[in-house]
Coordinates of C-alpha atoms in Angstrom, one line a residue:
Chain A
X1 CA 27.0 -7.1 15.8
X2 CA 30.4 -6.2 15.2
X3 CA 29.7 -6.3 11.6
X4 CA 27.1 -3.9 12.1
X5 CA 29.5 -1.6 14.0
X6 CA 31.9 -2.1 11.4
X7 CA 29.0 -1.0 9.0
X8 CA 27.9 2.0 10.7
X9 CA 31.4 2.9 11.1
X10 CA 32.0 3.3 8.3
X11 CA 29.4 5.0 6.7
X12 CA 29.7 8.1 9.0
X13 CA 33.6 8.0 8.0
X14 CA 32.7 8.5 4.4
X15 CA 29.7 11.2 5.3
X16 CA 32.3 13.0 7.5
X17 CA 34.5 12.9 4.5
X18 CA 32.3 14.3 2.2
X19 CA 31.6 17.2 4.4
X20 CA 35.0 17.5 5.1
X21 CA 35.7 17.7 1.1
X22 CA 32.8 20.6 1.1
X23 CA 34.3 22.6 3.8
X24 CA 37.7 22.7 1.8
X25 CA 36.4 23.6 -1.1
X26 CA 34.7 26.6 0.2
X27 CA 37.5 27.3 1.9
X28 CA 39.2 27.4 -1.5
X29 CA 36.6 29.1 -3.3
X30 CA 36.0 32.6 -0.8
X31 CA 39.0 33.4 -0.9
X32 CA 39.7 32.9 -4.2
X33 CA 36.1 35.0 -5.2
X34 CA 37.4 37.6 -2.6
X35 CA 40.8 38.4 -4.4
X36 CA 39.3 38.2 -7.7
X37 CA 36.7 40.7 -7.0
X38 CA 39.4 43.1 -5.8
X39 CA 41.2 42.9 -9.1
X40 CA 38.5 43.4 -11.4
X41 CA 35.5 45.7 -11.5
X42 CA 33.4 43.9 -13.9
X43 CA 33.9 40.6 -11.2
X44 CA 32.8 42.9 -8.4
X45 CA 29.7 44.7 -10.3
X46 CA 28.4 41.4 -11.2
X47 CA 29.4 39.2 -7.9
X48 CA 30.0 41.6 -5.5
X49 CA 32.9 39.7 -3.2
X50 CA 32.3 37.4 0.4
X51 CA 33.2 40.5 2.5
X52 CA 31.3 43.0 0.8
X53 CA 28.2 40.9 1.0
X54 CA 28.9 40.4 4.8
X55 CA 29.2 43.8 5.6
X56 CA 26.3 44.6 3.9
X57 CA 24.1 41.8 5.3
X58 CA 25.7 43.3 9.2
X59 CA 24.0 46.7 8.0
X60 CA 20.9 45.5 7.2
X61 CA 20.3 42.7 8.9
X62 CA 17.0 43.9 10.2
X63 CA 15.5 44.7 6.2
X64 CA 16.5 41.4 5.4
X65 CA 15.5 39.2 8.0
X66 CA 11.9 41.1 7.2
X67 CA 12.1 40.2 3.5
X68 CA 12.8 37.0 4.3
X69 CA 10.4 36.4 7.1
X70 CA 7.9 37.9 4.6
X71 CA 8.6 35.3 1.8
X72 CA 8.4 32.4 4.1
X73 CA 5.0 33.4 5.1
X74 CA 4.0 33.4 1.8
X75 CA 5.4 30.2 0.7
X76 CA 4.2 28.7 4.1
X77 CA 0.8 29.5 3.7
X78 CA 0.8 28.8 0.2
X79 CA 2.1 25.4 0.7
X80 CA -0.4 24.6 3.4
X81 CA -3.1 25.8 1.4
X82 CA -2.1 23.7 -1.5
X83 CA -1.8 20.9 1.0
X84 CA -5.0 21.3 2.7
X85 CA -6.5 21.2 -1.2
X86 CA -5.0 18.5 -2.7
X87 CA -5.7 15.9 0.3
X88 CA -9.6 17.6 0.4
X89 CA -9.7 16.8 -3.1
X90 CA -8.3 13.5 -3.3
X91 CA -10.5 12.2 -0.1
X92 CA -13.4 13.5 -2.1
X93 CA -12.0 11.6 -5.2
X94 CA -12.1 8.5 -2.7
X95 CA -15.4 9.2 -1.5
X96 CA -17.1 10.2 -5.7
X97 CA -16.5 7.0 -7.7
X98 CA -15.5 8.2 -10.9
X99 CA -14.2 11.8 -9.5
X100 CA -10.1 10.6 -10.1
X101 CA -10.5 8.8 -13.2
X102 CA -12.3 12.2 -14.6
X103 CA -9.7 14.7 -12.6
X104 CA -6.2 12.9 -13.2
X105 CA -5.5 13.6 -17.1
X106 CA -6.5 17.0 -16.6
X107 CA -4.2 17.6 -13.3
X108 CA -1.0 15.9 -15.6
X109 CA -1.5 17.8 -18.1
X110 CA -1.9 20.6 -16.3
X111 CA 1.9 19.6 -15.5
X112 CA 3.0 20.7 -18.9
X113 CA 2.0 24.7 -18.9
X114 CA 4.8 26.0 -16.5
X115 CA 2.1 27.6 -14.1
X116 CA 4.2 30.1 -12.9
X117 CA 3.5 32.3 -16.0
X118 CA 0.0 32.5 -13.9
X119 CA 2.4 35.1 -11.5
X120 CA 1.0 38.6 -13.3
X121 CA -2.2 37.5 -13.3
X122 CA -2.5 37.0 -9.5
X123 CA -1.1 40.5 -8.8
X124 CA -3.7 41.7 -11.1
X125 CA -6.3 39.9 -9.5
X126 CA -5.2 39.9 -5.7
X127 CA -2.8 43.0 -5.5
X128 CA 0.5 43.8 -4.0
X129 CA -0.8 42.2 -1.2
X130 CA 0.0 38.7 0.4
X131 CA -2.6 36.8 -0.6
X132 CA -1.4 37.3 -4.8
X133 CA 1.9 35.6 -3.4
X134 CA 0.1 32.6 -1.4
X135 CA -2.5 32.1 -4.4
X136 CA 1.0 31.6 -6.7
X137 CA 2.9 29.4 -4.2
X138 CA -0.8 27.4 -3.4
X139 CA -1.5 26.8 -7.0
X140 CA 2.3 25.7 -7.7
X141 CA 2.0 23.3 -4.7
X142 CA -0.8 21.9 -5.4
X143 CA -0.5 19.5 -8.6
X144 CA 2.6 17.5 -7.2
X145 CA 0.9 16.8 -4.0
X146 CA -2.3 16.0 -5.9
X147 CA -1.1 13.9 -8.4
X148 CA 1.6 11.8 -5.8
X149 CA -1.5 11.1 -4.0
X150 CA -3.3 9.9 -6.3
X151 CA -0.6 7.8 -8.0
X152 CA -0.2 6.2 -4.5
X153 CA -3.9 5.3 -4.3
X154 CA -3.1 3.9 -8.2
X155 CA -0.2 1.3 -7.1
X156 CA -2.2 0.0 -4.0
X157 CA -2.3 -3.7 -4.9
X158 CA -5.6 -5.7 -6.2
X159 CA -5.2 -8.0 -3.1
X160 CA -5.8 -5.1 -0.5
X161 CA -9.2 -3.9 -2.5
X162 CA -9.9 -7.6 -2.4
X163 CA -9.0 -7.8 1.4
X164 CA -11.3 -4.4 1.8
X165 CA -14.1 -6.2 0.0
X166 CA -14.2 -9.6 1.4
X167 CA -14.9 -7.7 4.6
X168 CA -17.1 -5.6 3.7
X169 CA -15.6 -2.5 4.9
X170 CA -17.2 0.6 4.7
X171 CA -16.0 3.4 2.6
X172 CA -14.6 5.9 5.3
X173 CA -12.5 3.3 7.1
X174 CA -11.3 2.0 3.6
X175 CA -10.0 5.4 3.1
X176 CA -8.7 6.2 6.8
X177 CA -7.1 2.5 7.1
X178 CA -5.7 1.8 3.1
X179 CA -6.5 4.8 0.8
X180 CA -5.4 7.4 2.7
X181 CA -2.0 5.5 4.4
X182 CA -1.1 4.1 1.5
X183 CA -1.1 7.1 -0.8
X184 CA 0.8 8.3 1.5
X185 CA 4.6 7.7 0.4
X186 CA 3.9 9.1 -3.5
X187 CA 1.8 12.2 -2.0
X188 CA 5.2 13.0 0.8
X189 CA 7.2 12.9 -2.3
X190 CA 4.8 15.4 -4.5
X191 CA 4.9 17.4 -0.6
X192 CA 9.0 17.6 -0.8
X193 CA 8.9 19.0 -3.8
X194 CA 6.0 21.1 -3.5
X195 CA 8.5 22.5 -0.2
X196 CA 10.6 23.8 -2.6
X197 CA 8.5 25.0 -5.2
X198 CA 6.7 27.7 -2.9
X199 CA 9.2 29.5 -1.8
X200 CA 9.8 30.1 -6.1
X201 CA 6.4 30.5 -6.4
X202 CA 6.3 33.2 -3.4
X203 CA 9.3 34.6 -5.3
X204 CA 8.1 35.2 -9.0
X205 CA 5.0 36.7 -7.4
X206 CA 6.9 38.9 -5.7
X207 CA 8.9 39.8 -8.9
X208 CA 6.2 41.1 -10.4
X209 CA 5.1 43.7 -8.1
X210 CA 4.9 43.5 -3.9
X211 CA 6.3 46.3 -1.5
X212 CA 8.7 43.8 0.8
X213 CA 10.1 40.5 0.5
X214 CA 13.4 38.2 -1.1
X215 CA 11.7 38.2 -4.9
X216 CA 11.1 42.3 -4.7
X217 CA 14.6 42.3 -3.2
X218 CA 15.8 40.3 -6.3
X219 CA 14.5 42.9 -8.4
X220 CA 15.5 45.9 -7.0
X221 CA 18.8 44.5 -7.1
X222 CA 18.8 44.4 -10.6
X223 CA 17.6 47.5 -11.5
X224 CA 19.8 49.0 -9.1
X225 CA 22.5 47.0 -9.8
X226 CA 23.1 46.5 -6.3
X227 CA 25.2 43.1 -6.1
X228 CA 25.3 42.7 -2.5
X229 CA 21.6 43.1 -2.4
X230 CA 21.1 40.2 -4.7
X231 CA 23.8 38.1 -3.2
X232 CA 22.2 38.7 0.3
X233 CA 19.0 37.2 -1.1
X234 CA 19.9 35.0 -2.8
X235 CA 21.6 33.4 0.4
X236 CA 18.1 34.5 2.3
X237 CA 16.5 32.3 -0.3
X238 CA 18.9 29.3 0.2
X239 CA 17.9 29.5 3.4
X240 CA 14.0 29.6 3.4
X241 CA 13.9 26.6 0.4
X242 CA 16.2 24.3 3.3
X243 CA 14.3 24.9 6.2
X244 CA 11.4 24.9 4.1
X245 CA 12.4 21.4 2.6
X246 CA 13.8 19.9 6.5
X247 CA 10.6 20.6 7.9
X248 CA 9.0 18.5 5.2
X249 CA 11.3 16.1 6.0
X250 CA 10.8 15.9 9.5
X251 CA 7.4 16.0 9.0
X252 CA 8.1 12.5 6.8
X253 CA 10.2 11.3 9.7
X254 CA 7.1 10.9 11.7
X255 CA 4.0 9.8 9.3
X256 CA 6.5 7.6 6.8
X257 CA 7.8 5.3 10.0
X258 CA 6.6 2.5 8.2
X259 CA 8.1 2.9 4.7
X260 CA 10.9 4.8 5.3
X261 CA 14.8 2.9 5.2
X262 CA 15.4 2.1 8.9
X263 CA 18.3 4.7 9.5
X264 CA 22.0 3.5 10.0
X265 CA 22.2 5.2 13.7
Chain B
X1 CA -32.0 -10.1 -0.5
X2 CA -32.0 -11.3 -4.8
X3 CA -30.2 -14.5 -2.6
X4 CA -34.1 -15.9 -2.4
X5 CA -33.8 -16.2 -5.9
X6 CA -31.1 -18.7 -6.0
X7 CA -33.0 -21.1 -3.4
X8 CA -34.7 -23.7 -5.0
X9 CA -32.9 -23.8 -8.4
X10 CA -33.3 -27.6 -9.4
X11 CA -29.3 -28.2 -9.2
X12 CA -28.0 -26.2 -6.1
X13 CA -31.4 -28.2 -4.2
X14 CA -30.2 -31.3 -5.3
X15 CA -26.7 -30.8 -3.8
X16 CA -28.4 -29.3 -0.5
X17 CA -30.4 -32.9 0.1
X18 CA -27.3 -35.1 -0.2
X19 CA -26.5 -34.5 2.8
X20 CA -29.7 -33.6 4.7
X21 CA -27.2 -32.8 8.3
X22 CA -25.4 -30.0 6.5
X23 CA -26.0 -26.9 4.9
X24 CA -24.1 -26.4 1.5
X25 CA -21.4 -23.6 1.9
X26 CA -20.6 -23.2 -1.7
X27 CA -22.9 -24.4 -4.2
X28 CA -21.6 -23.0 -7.8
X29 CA -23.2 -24.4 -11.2
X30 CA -20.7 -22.4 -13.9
X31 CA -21.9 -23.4 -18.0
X32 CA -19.0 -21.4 -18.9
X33 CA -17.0 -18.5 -17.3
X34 CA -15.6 -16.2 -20.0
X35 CA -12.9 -13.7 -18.6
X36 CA -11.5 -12.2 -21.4
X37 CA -11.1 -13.7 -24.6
X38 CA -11.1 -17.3 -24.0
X39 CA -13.6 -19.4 -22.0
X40 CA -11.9 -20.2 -18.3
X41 CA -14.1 -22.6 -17.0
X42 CA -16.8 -24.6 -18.3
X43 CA -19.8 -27.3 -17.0
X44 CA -18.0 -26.9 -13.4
X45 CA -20.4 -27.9 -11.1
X46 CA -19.3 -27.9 -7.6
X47 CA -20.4 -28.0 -3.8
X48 CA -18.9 -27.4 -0.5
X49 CA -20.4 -28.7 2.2
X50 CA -20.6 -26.9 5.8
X51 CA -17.3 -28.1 7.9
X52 CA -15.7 -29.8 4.7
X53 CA -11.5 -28.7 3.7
X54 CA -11.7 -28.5 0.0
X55 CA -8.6 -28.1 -1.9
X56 CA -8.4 -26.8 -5.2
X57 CA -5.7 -28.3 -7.6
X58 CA -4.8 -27.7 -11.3
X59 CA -1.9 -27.2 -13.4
X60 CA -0.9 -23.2 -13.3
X61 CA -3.4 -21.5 -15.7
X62 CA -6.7 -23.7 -15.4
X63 CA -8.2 -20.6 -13.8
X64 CA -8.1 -21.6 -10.1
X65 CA -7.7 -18.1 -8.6
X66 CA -10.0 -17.2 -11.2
X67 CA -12.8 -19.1 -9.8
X68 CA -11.9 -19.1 -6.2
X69 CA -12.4 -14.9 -6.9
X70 CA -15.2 -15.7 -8.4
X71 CA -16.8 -18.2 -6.0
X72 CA -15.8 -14.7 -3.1
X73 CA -17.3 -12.7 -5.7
X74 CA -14.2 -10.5 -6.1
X75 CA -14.2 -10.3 -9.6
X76 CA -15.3 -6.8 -11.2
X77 CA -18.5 -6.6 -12.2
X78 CA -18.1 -6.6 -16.0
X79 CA -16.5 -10.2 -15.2
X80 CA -19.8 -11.6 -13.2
X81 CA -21.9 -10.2 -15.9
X82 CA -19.9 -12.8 -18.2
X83 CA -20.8 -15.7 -16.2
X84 CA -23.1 -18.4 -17.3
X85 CA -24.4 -19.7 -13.8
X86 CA -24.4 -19.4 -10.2
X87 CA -23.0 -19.3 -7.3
X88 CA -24.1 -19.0 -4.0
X89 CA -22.8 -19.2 -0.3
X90 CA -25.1 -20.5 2.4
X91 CA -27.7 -20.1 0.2
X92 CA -27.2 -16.6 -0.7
X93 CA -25.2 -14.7 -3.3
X94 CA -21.3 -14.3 -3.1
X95 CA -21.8 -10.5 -2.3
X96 CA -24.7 -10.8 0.0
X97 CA -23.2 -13.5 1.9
X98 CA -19.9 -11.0 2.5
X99 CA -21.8 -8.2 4.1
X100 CA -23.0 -10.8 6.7
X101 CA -19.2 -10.5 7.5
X102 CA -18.8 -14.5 7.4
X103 CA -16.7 -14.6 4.7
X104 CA -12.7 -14.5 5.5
X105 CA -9.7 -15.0 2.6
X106 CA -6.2 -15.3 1.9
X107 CA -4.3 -14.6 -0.8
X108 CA -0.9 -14.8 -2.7
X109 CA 0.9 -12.9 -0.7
X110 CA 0.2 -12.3 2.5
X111 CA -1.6 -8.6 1.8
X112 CA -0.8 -6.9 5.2
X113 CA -1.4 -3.3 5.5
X114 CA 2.2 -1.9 5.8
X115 CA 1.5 1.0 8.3
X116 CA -0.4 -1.3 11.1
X117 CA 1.7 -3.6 13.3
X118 CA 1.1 -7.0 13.7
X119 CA -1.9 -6.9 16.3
X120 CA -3.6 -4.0 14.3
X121 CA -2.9 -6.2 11.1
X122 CA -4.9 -9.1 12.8
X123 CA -7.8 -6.9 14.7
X124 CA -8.4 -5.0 11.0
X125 CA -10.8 -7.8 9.7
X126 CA -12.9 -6.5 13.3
X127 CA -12.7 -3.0 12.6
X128 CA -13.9 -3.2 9.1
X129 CA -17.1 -5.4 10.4
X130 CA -17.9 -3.2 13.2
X131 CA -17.4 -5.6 15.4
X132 CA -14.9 -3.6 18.0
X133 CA -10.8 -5.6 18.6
X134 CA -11.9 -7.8 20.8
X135 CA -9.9 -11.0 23.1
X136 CA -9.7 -13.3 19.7
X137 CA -6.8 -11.1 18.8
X138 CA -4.7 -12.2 21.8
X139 CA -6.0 -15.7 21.7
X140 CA -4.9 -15.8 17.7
X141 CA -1.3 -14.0 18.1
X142 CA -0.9 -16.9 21.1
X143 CA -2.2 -19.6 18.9
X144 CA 0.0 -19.0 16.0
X145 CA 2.9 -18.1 18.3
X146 CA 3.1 -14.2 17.5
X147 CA 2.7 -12.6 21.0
X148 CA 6.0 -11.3 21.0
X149 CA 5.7 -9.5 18.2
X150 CA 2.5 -7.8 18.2
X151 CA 3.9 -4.6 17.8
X152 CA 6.1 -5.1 14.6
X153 CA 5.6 -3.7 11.2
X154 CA 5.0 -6.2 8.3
X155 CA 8.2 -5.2 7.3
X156 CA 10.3 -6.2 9.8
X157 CA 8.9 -10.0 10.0
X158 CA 10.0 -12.3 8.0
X159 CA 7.7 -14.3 5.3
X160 CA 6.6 -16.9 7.2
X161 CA 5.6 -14.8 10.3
X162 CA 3.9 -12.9 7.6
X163 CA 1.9 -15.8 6.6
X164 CA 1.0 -16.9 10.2
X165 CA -0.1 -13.0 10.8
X166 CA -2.2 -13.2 7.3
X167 CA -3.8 -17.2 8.6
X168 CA -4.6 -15.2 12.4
X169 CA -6.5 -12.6 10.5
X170 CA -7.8 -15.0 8.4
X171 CA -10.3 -16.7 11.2
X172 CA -10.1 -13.7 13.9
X173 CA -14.3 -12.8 12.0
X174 CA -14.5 -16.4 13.0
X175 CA -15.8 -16.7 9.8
X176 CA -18.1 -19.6 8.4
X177 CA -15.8 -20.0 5.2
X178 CA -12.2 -19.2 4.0
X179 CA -11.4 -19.0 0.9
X180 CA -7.2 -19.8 0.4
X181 CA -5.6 -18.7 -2.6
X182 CA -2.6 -20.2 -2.6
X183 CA -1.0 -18.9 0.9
X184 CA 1.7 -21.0 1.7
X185 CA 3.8 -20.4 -1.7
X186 CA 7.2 -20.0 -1.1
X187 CA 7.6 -20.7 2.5
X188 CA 10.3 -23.6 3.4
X189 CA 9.1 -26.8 4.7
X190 CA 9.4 -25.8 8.7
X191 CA 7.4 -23.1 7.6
X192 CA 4.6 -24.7 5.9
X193 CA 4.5 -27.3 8.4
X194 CA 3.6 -25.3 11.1
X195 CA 1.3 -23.3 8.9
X196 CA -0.2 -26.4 8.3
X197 CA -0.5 -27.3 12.1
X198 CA -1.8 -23.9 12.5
X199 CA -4.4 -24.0 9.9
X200 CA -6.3 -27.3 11.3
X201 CA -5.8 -26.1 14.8
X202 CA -7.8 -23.1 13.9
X203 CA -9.7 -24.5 11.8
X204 CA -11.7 -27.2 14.2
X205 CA -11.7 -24.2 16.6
X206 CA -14.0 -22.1 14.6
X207 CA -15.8 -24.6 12.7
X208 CA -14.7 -23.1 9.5
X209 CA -15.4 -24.6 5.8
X210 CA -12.0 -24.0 4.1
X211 CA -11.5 -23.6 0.5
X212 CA -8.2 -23.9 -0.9
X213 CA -6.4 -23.7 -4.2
X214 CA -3.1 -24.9 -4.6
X215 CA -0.7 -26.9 -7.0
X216 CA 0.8 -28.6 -4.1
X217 CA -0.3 -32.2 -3.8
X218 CA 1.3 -32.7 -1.0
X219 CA -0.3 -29.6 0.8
X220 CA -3.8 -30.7 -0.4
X221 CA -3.5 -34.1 0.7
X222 CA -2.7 -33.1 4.3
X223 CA -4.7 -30.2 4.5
X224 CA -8.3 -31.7 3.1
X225 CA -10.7 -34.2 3.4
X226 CA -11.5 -33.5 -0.7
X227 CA -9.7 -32.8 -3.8
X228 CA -11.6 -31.2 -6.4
X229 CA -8.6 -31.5 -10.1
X230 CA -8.9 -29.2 -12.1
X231 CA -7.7 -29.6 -16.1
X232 CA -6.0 -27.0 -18.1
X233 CA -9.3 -26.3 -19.8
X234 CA -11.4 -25.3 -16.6
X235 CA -13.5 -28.2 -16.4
X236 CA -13.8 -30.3 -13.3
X237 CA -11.3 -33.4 -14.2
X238 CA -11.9 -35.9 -11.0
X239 CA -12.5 -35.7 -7.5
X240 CA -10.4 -37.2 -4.6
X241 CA -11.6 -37.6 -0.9
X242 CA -9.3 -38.0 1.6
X243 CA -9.9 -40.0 4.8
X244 CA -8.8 -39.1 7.9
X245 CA -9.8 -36.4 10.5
X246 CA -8.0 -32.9 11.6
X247 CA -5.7 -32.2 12.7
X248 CA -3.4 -34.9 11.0
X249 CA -1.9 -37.6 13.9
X250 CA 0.7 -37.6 11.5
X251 CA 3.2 -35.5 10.0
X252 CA 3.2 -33.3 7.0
X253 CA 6.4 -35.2 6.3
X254 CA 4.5 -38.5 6.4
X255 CA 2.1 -37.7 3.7
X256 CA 3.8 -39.4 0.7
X257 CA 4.0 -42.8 2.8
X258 CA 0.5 -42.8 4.0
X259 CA -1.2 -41.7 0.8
X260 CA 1.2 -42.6 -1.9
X261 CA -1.4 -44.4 -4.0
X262 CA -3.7 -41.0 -3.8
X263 CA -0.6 -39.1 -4.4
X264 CA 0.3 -41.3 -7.2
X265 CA -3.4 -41.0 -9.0
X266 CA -3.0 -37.0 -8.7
X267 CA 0.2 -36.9 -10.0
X268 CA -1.2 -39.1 -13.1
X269 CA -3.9 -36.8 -13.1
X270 CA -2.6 -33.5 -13.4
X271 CA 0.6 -35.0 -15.8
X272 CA -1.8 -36.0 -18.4
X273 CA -2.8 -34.1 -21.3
X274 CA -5.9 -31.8 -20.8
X275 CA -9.3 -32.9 -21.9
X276 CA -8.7 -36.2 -22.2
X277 CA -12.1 -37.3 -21.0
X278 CA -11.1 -38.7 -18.1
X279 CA -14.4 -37.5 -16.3

């Protein structure tokens, strides 16, 4: 027990630590952007400095929060929608003998072309609109969770499809009780980084063409050379692609109990 | 059912009349077996009567857990199409007599589902039959001494409770026959011991034909009333019975002293060089 303390002890030491090395080193660096900005033009043109940025996010606070509530709408939906497809599809592949051995080549190779060339074409076919930025995000989304799932229901040992078979259990309890579960852990990792990927796929879109949001920001920012407006966005799009990535997590926290490392707490 | 078919086939009849009391739980007449390249077993013939333990034994690579997957029909399909010869359980075939949701198993390892606790992990065999979690699951985590942690993950018992959860969801179908592949490797003595105690105790409880393979003389010994030796070429080498009745009024720990000479003959057995026609 008291080795356990010791333990536990002394890992949150060292995690303290390491925030506490973060927190100095930003410390460090802000000021050190701030007075280098002030001394050269080019620096500020291209970087803008801390304040600057500050003052400008205190302006237009409201603009921004918009943009970014717009984006994460997008990559929300998208992700959902990509989530809601790939676990369709792979129940259907558990369902359709034959289905995932025909599917899975395509879906990795699929893994090669960098989909998010696929961006114009959306806003071509969809419009300015939302739904061009969800179909981008959804489609980004969807192979990682598709193909975690499915690797999942690859590794699940002979001995359980015995175990299924010697009692004769029917095909939808096989998938609710073993498929399903024990995909699980591959697809939450395909999800995590799915979490991340929408909010870029929600952003190219919007590159492209859209009236409001962090990627049409981005843009305008460029053309405009505004650097606080980029800088701005760029934190707004820190932002979305964590809490994005947390809720996945917390999402894990409850479904992955049972494979997840018992936390040091 | 096609398991009409296999009634009345001159060799499985023969083995049903030797006995005229009992019904034959696994009749199997194998000419050859070919999984893969080389022929695994060849001119087995072998039969398991109703209420009989029946241990398995061969040197590692004889094709034990081959055949005891085959005898559960749990092989793929492309591997029964290869067999020369036939099995049946109570009279039917392996795959018909599963869906009457009398057949139980345990492997290897002890193959519990990860996400269900303890209790689920026993009841599952239930679920999957249709047959609703019913009092046997509290009688069965009692029995093999379990109660207190019926609501643990796999993961957080250690392998033997593992093994006694995987032996409790073994005979919670009350099933007519188990089929053991190798279940108790790798436990410590205390372990096995009690697994062993468990086993019998469950076993006269339920009536149930057991089926084990194993390279553990000891373990066969004490845990059947019949030991079918297997050689390294997958033909049936000799056949030991055991006396005594179940469970054991002795200790696992006894076994070498009360059966040494049967020991000794097994040991012979499965140190000689295979094929040497000592059938």
């Amino acid at each position: 027990m008291a080795a356990h303390r010791q333990r536990v002890w002394s890992s949150m030491r060292s995690t303290r630590s390491i925030y506490l090395t973060y927190l100095c080193l930003g410390l460090v660096a802000l000021p050190a952007w701030e007075v280098t900005s002030r001394s050269s033009n080019n620096i500020r043109l291209l970087l803008s400095s801390p304040l600057r940025i500050l003052e400008f996010i205190q302006g237009n606070y409201l603009d921004l929060l918009n943009a970014t509530w717009v984006t994460l709408v997008e990559a929300l939906l998208g992700l959902l929608l990509a989530t809601a497809g790939s676990f369709t599809l792979i129940i259907l592949g558990f369902f359709v003998t034959g289905l995932l051995r025909f599917l899975l080549p395509a879906m990795i190779a699929s893994q090669v072309i960098p989909l998010i060339v696929l961006a114009p074409f959306f806003v071509v076919a969809f419009g300015i609109g939302l739904s061009s930025k969800v179909a981008m995000a959804a489609v980004l989304c969807f192979f990682p969770i598709f193909v975690g799932l499915a690797q999942g229901y690859r590794l699940i040992p002979q001995n359980i499809h015995d175990l299924l078979d010697v009692y004769h259990a029917p095909k939808a309890l096989r998938v609710l009780r073993a498929y399903l579960p024990l995909s699980l852990p591959s697809g939450m990792a395909g999800l995590k980084v799915s979490a991340t990927l929408s909010v870029i796929g929600a952003i190219v879109a919007e590159f492209t063409g859209s009236e409001v949001g962090l990627g049409r920001n981005l843009f305008l920012s460029t053309i405009r050379l505004q650097p606080e407006l980029m800088m701005a966005s760029l934190v707004g799009s820190a932002i979305l692609g964590a809490v994005m990535y947390t809720g996945v997590h917390l999402l894990e926290r409850r479904v992955g109990f049972w494979y997840l490392p018992t936390r040091v707490e | 059912m096609d398991g009409d078919s296999a009634v009345g086939k001159p060799s499985l009849a023969d083995a049903a009349t030797r006995n005229e009391n009992r019904r034959v739980a696994v009749g199997a007449v194998i000419r050859s077996f070919a999984f893969g390249a080389r022929p695994v077993i060849r001119n087995l013939h072998l039969s398991v009567e109703e209420g009989e333990s029946v241990a398995l034994l061969g040197p590692s690579g004889c094709g034990k857990s081959t055949l005891i997957k085959l005898l559960a029909g749990l092989l793929p399909r492309n591997a029964r199409e290869a067999l020369d010869g036939e099995v049946v359980l109570f009279n039917v075939p392996p795959s018909a007599y599963r869906a009457t949701g009398k057949l139980a198993a345990m492997f290897q390892d002890p193959t519990l589902l990860p996400h269900l606790s303890v209790e689920e992990n026993i009841g599952i065999p239930l679920e999957f039959l249709g047959r609703g979690v019913s009092e046997e699951v509290s009688a069965l985590l009692r029995l093999v001494g379990l109660e207190e942690f019926r609501h643990y993950l796999p993961r957080d018992l250690s392998g033997g409770m593992r093994t006694r959860t995987a032996l409790a969801r073994g005979f919670v179908s009350r099933p007519d026959l188990l089929f053991m592949d190798e279940p108790f490797t790798g436990l410590d003595l205390g372990w096995k011991e009690s697994l062993y105690g468990s086993l019998q105790e469950l076993r006269n409880r339920y009536g149930t034909t057991v089926v084990m393979v194993t390279h553990d003389l000891e373990e066969a010994v004490y845990n059947s009333n019949r030991i079918l030796v297997l050689a390294a070429d997958g033909t049936l080498m000799d056949e030991v019975r055991i006396p005594g009745t179940f469970p054991r009024e002795y200790r696992f720990g006894e076994t070498v002293v009360r059966h040494t000479a049967i020991l000794g003959r097994l040991a012979e057995l499965l140190g000689s060089p295979p094929a040497t026609g000592l059938v």
